[in-house]
Coordinates of C-alpha atoms in Angstrom, one line a residue:
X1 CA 113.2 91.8 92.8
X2 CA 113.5 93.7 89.1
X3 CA 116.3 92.4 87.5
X4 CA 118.6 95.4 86.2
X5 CA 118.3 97.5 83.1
X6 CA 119.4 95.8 79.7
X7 CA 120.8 97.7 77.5
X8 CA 118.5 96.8 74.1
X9 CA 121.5 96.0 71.9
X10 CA 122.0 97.8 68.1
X11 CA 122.0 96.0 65.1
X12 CA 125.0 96.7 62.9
X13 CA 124.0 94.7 59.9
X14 CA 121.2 93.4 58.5
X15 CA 119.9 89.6 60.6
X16 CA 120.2 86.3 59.1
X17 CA 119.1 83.7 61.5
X18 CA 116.9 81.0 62.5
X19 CA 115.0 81.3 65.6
X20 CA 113.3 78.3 67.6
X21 CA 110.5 79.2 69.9
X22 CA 109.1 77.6 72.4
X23 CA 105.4 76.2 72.7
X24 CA 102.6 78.2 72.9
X25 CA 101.6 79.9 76.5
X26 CA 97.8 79.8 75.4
X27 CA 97.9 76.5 73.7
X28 CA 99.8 75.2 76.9
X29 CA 97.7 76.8 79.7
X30 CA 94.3 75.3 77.5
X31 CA 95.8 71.7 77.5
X32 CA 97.0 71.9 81.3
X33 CA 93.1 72.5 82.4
X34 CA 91.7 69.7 79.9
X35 CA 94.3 67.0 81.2
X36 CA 92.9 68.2 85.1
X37 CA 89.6 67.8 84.5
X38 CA 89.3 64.9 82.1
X39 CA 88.4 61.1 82.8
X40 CA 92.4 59.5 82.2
X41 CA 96.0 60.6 82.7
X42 CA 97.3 62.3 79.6
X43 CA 100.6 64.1 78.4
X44 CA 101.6 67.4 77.1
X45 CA 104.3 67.3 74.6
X46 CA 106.1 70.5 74.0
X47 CA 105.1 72.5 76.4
X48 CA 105.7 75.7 77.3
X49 CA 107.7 76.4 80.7
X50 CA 107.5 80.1 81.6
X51 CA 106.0 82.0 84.4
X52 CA 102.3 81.6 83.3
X53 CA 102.9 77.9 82.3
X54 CA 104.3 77.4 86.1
X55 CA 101.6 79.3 88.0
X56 CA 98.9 77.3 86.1
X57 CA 100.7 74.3 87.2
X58 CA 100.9 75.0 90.6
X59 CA 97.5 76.1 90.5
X60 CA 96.9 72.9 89.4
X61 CA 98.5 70.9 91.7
X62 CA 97.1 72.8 94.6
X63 CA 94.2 71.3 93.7
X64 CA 95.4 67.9 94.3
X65 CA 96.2 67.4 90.1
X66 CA 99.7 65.7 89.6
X67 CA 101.8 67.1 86.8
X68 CA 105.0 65.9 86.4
X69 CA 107.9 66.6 84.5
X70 CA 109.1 64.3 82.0
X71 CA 111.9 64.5 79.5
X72 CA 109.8 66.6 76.6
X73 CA 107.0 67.4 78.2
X74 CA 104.5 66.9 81.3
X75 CA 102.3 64.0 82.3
X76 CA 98.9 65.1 84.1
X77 CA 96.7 62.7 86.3
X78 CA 93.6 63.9 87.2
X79 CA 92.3 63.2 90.7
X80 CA 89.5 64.4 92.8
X81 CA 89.7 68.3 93.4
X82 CA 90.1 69.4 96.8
X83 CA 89.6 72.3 98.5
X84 CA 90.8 73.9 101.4
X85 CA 93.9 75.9 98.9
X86 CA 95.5 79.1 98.1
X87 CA 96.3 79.6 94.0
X88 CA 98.7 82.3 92.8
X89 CA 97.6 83.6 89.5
X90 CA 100.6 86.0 89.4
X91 CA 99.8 88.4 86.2
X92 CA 98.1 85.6 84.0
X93 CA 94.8 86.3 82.6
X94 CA 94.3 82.4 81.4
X95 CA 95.0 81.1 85.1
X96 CA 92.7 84.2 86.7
X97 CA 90.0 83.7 84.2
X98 CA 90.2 79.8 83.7
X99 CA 91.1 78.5 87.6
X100 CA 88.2 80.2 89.3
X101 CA 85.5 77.6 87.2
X102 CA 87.7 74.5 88.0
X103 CA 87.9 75.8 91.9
X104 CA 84.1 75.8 92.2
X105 CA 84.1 71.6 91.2
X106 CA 86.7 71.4 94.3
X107 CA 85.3 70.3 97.6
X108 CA 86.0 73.0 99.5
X109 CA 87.3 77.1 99.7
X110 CA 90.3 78.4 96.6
X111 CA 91.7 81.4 98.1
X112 CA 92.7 82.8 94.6
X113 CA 95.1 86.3 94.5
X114 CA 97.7 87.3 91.9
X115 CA 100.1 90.2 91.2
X116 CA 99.2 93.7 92.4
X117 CA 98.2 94.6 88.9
X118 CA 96.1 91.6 89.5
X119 CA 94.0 93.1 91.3
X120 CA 92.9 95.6 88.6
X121 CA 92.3 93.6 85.9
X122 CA 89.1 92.7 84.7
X123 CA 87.1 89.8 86.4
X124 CA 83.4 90.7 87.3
X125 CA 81.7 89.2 84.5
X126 CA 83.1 85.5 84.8
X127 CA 82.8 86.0 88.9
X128 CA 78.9 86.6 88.2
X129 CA 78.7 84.2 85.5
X130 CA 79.8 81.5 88.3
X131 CA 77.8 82.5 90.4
X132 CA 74.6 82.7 88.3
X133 CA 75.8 78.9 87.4
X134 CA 75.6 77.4 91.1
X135 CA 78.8 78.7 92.4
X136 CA 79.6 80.3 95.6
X137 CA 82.2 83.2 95.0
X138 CA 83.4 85.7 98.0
X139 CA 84.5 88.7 96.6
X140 CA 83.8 90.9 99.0
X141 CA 81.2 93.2 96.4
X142 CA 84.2 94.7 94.0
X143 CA 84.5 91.9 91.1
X144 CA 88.1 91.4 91.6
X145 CA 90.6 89.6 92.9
X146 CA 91.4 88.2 95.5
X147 CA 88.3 86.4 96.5
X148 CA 87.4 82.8 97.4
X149 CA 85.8 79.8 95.7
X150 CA 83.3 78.3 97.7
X151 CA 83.7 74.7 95.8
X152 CA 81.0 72.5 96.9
X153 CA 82.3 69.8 94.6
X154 CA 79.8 70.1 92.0
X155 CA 78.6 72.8 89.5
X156 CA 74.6 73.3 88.4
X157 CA 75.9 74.7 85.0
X158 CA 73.0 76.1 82.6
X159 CA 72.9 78.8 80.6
X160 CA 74.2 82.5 81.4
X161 CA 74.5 85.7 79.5
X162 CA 77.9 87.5 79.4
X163 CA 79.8 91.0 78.6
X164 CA 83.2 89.5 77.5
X165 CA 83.9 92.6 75.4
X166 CA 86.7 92.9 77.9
X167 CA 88.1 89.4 77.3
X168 CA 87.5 86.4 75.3
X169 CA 88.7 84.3 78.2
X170 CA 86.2 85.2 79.8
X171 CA 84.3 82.7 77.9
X172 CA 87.0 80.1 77.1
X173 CA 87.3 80.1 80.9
X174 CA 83.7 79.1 81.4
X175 CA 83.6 76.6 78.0
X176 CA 86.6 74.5 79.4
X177 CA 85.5 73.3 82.8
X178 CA 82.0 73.4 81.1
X179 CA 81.7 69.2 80.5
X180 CA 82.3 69.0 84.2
X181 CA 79.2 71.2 85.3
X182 CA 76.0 68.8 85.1
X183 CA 74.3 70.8 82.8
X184 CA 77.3 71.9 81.0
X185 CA 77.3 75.5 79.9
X186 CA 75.6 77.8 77.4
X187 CA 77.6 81.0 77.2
X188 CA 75.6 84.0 75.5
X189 CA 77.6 87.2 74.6
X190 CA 75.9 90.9 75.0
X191 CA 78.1 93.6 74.9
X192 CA 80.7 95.1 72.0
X193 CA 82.3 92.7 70.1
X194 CA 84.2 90.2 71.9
X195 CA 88.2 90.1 71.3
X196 CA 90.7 88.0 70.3
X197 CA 88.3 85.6 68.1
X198 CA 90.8 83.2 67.6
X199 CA 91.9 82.5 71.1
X200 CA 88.3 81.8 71.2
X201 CA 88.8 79.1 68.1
X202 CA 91.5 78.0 69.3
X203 CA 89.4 76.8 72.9
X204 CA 86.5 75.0 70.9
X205 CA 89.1 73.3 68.6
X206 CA 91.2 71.7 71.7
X207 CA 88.0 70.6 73.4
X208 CA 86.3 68.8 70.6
X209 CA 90.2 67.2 70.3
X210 CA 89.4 65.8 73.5
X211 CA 85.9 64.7 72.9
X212 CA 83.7 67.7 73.6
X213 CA 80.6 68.6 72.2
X214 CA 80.7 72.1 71.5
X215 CA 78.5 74.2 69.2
X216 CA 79.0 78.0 68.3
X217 CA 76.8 80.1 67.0
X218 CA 77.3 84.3 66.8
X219 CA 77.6 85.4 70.1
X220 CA 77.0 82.0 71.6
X221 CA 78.7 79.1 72.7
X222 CA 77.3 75.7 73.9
X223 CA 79.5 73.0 76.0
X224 CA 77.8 69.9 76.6
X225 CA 78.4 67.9 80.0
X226 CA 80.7 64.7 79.1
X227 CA 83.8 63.0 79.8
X228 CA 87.3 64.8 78.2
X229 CA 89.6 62.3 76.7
X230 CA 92.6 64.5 76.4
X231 CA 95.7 61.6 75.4
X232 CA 97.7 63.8 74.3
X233 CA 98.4 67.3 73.2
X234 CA 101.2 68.6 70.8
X235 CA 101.9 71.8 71.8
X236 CA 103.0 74.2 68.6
X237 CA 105.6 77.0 68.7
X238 CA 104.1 80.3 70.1
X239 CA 103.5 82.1 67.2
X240 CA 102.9 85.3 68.8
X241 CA 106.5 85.6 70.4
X242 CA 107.6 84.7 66.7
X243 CA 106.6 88.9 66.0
X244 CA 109.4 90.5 67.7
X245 CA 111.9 88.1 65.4
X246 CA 110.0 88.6 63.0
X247 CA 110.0 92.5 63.0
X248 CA 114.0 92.2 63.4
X249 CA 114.1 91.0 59.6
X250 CA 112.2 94.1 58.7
X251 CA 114.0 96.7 60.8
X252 CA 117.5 95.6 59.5
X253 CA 116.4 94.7 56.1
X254 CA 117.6 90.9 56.9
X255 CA 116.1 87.6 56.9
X256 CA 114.6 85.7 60.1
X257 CA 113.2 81.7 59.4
X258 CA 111.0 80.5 62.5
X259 CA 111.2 76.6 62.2
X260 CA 107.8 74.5 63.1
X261 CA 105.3 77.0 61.8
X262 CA 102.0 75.2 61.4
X263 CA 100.6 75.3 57.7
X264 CA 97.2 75.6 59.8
X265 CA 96.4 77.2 63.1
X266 CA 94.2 79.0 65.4
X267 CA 97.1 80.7 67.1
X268 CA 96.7 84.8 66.8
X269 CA 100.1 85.0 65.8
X270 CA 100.0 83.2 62.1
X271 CA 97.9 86.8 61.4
X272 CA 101.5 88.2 61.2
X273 CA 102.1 87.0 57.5
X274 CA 100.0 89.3 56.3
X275 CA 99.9 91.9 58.9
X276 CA 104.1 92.0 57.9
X277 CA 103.4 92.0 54.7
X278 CA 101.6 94.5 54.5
X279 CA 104.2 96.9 55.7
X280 CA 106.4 95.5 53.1
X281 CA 108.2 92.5 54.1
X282 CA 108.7 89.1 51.8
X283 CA 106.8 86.6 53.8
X284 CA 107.2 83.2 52.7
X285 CA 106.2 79.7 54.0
X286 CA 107.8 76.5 53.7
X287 CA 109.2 73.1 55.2
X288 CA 112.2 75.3 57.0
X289 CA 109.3 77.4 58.6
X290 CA 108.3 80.9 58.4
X291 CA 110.8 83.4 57.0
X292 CA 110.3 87.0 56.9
X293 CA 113.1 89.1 54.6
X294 CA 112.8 92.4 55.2
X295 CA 113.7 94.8 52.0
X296 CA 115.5 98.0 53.5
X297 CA 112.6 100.1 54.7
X298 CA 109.2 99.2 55.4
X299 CA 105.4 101.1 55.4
X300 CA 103.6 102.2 58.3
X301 CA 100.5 100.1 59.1
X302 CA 96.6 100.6 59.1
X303 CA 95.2 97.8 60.5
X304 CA 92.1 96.9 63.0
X305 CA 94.3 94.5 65.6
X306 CA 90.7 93.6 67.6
X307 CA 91.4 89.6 66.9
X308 CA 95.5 90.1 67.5
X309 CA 95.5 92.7 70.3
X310 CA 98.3 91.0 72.0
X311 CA 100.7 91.9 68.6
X312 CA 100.5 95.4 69.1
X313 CA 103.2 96.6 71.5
X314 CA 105.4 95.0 68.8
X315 CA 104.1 96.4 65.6
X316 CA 103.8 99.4 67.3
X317 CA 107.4 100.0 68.2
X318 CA 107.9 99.0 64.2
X319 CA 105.6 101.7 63.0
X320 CA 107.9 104.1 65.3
X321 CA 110.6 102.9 62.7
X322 CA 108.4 102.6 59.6
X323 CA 108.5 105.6 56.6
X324 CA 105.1 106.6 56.8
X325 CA 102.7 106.7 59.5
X326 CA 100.0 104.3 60.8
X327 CA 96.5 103.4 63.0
X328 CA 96.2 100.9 64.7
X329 CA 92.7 100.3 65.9
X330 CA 90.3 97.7 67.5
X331 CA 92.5 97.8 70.8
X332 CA 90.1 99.8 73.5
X333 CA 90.4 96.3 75.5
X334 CA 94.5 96.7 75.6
X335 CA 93.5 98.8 78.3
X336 CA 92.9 95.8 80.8
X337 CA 95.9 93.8 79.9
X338 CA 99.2 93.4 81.8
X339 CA 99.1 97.0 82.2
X340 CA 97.3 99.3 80.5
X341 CA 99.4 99.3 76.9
X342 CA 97.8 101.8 74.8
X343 CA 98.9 104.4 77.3
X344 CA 102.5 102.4 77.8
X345 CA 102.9 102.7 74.6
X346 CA 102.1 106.4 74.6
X347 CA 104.4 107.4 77.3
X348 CA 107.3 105.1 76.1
X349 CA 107.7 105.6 72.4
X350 CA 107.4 109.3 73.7
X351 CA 109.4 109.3 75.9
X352 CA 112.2 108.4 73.1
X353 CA 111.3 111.4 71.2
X354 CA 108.1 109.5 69.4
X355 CA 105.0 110.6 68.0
X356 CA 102.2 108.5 69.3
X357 CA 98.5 109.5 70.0
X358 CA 95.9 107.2 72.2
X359 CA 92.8 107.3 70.2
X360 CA 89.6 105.9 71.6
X361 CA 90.2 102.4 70.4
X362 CA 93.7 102.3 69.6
X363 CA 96.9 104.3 68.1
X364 CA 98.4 106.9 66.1
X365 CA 101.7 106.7 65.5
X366 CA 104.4 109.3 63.2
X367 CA 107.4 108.1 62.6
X368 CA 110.3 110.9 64.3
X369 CA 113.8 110.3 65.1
X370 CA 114.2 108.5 68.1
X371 CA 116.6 108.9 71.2
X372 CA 118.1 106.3 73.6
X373 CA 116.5 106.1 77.6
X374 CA 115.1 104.6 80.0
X375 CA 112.0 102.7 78.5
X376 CA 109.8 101.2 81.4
X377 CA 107.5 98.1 81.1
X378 CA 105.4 98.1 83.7
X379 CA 105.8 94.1 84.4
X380 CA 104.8 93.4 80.7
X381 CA 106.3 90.9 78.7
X382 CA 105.7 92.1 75.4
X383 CA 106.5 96.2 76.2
X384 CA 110.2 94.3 76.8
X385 CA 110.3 93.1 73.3
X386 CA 108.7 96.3 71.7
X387 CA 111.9 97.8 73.7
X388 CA 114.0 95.3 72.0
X389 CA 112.9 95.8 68.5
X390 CA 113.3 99.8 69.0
X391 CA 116.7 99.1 69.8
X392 CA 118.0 97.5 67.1
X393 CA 117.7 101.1 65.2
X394 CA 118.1 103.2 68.2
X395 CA 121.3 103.1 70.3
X396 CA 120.8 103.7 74.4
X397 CA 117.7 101.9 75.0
X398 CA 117.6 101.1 78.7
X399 CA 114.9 98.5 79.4
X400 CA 113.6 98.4 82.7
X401 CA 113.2 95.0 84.3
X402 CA 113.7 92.5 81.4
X403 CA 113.0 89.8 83.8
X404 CA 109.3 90.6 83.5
X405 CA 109.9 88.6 79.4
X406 CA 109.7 85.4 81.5
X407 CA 106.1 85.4 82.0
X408 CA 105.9 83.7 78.7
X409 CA 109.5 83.4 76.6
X410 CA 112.3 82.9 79.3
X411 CA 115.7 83.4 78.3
X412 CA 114.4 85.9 75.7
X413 CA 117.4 88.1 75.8
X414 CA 120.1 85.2 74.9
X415 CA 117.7 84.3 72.0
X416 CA 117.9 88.2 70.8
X417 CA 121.6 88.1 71.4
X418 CA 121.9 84.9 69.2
X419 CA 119.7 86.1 66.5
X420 CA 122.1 89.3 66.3
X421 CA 125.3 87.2 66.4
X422 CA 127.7 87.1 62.8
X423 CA 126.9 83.8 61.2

């Protein structure tokens, strides 16, 4: 059931907090399939618990894996994979693109389904990649879900050629059950340039962390067949939840310090330092964290977001604030995500007496004065913190189903609240 409207609350002076996050959803969901599949029990310290966490989990486990909850974190054992099991993949594109190569080492059929958006999102190249790699995949002909995994206990592996212009986990998905296939994997991309680059770093980096041999070259990425040692994995703060916090200091011309920054990451989120300041915040890093001090009134943005697509539902709601316009480009694949966000975005900001053009590969967006209403979000978690942001300058915003924030940063709400609270 949608939880009921929230009324995005206004900010009446400028923010001066310190914000905690909690761990990273792609970091998380990366470390949960390397613990499954590798050769000893490990533990994930930190992790993230949010909707897409818990549906990898119980995908997981489904598949006979025991995760268990410990005081900071979760232990994983790794058993035999069995079949015969139905996965929920809710709305999550790591557990619809990274489960299906894990169900085909099962022994035995993964009924796999999701969300009704499910359904529409993007899955036909790593469903013919599998298949071209020894695995037996029902889909019944469309290249979506729901279909079943034929797991016959074992994987051929090889090499394949790809489109992942529409994903990069497309590709991760394939890499990190890769040491399990006999022949591992050699990935080739054809197609437009593939997006979100660093997610993609961020996959080769955790598997050689667990032992991995894998070599990258442009457009191609070997896994060789092996053992994964995954002990243990330290799970840093989600960096790219950190934006709509970080956006607050800007819009109110405060200050917001997120603790636990890394000084060195692969996370698509540290690309906000610069991204901010270049619309005219004082970014500064140190042992307190990340702060962001915003001066009074910020610049619109011109930035290709291909690598950091998932930031742009929140720096676009700033550039609907900003005091000069901006472009945001290298987003055509936005189109495939939770929902299709370039045209969310459109209709939304619009809709509040916005300015907003789809272009081909992205957004135009001219600063107006803005209006309260209803602002939908389509089950996306990051069209409810765009919401958010836009209401710290404009009273009224009603944001449908808030709920939806859980997918990856529960109790998002309280943590705005606090952040807006007098000192």
């Amino acid at each position: 059931m949608p939880t009921p409207h929230w009324t995005a609350p206004v900010a009446h002076a400028p923010v001066g907090a310190t914000v905690p996050l909690p761990g990273s959803k792609s970091m998380t969901n990366r470390a949960l399939i390397l613990a499954a599949l590798a050769e000893t029990p490990a533990r994930i310290a930190g992790p993230l618990r949010s909707r897409d966490t818990e549906l990898m989990a119980g995908a997981l486990r489904a598949l006979g894996v025991a995760i268990e909850e410990d005081s900071g974190g979760w232990q994983v054992r790794p058993d035999e994979l069995r079949g015969s099991a139905r996965v929920d993949v809710g709305l999550a594109g790591t557990v619809m693109r990274f489960l299906p190569p894990v169900a085909a080492l099962a022994s035995g059929e993964v009924s796999v389904d999701g969300d009704p958006r499910a359904r529409e999102r993007p899955m036909g190249p790593i469903i013919t990649a599998l298949r071209a790699l020894g695995a037996g995949i029902d889909d019944g002909g469309r290249g979506t879900l729901p279909f079943t995994v034929r797991g016959a206990g074992s994987v051929n592996g090889g090499q394949v050629v790809i489109d992942a212009s529409g994903s990069s986990q497309f590709v991760s998905g394939l890499l990190l059950a890769a040491p399990r296939f006999e022949k591992g994997v050699e990935v080739r991309h054809e197609g437009p340039p593939v997006p979100s680059a660093p997610h993609l770093a961020m996959t080769v980096r955790m598997m050689r962390e667990a032992g991995v041999a894998v070599e990258t070259e442009e457009d191609l990425w070997r896994a060789a067949p092996g053992p994964i040692r995954a002990a243990e994995w330290v799970i840093e703060p989600d960096l790219s939840n950190a934006a709509q916090f970080l956006g607050a200091a800007l819009v109110t011309g405060g200050r917001v310090t997120v603790p636990g920054w890394p000084v060195e990451t692969t996370q698509p989120g540290d690309a906000l330092r610069g991204l901010l300041g270049a619309m005219g915040a004082q970014v500064s890093h140190g042992p307190d964290g990340l702060t962001v001090r915003g001066p009074g009134g910020f610049s619109g943005l011109d930035a290709d977001l291909h690598d950091v697509g998932e930031l742009t539902p929140v720096l676009a709601a700033l550039a609907a604030l900003a005091d000069s316009p901006s472009r945001l480009t290298g987003i055509a694949h936005l189109r495939g995500h939770e929902t299709d966000r370039l045209a969310a975005l459109v209709t939304e900001i619009s809709g509040l007496g916005g300015d907003v053009r789809e272009l081909p590969d992205g957004l135009e967006i001219r600063p107006r004065p803005l209006h309260g209403g209803v602002f939908r979000t389509y089950d996306d978690h990051r069209m409810v913190m765009a919401a958010a942001l836009l209401g710290l300058a404009v009273p009224g915003i009603e944001v449908e189903n808030p709920g939806t924030v859980g997918k990856t940063l529960p109790n998002f709400t309280e943590s705005w609240a606090s952040m807006l609270a007098p000192a």
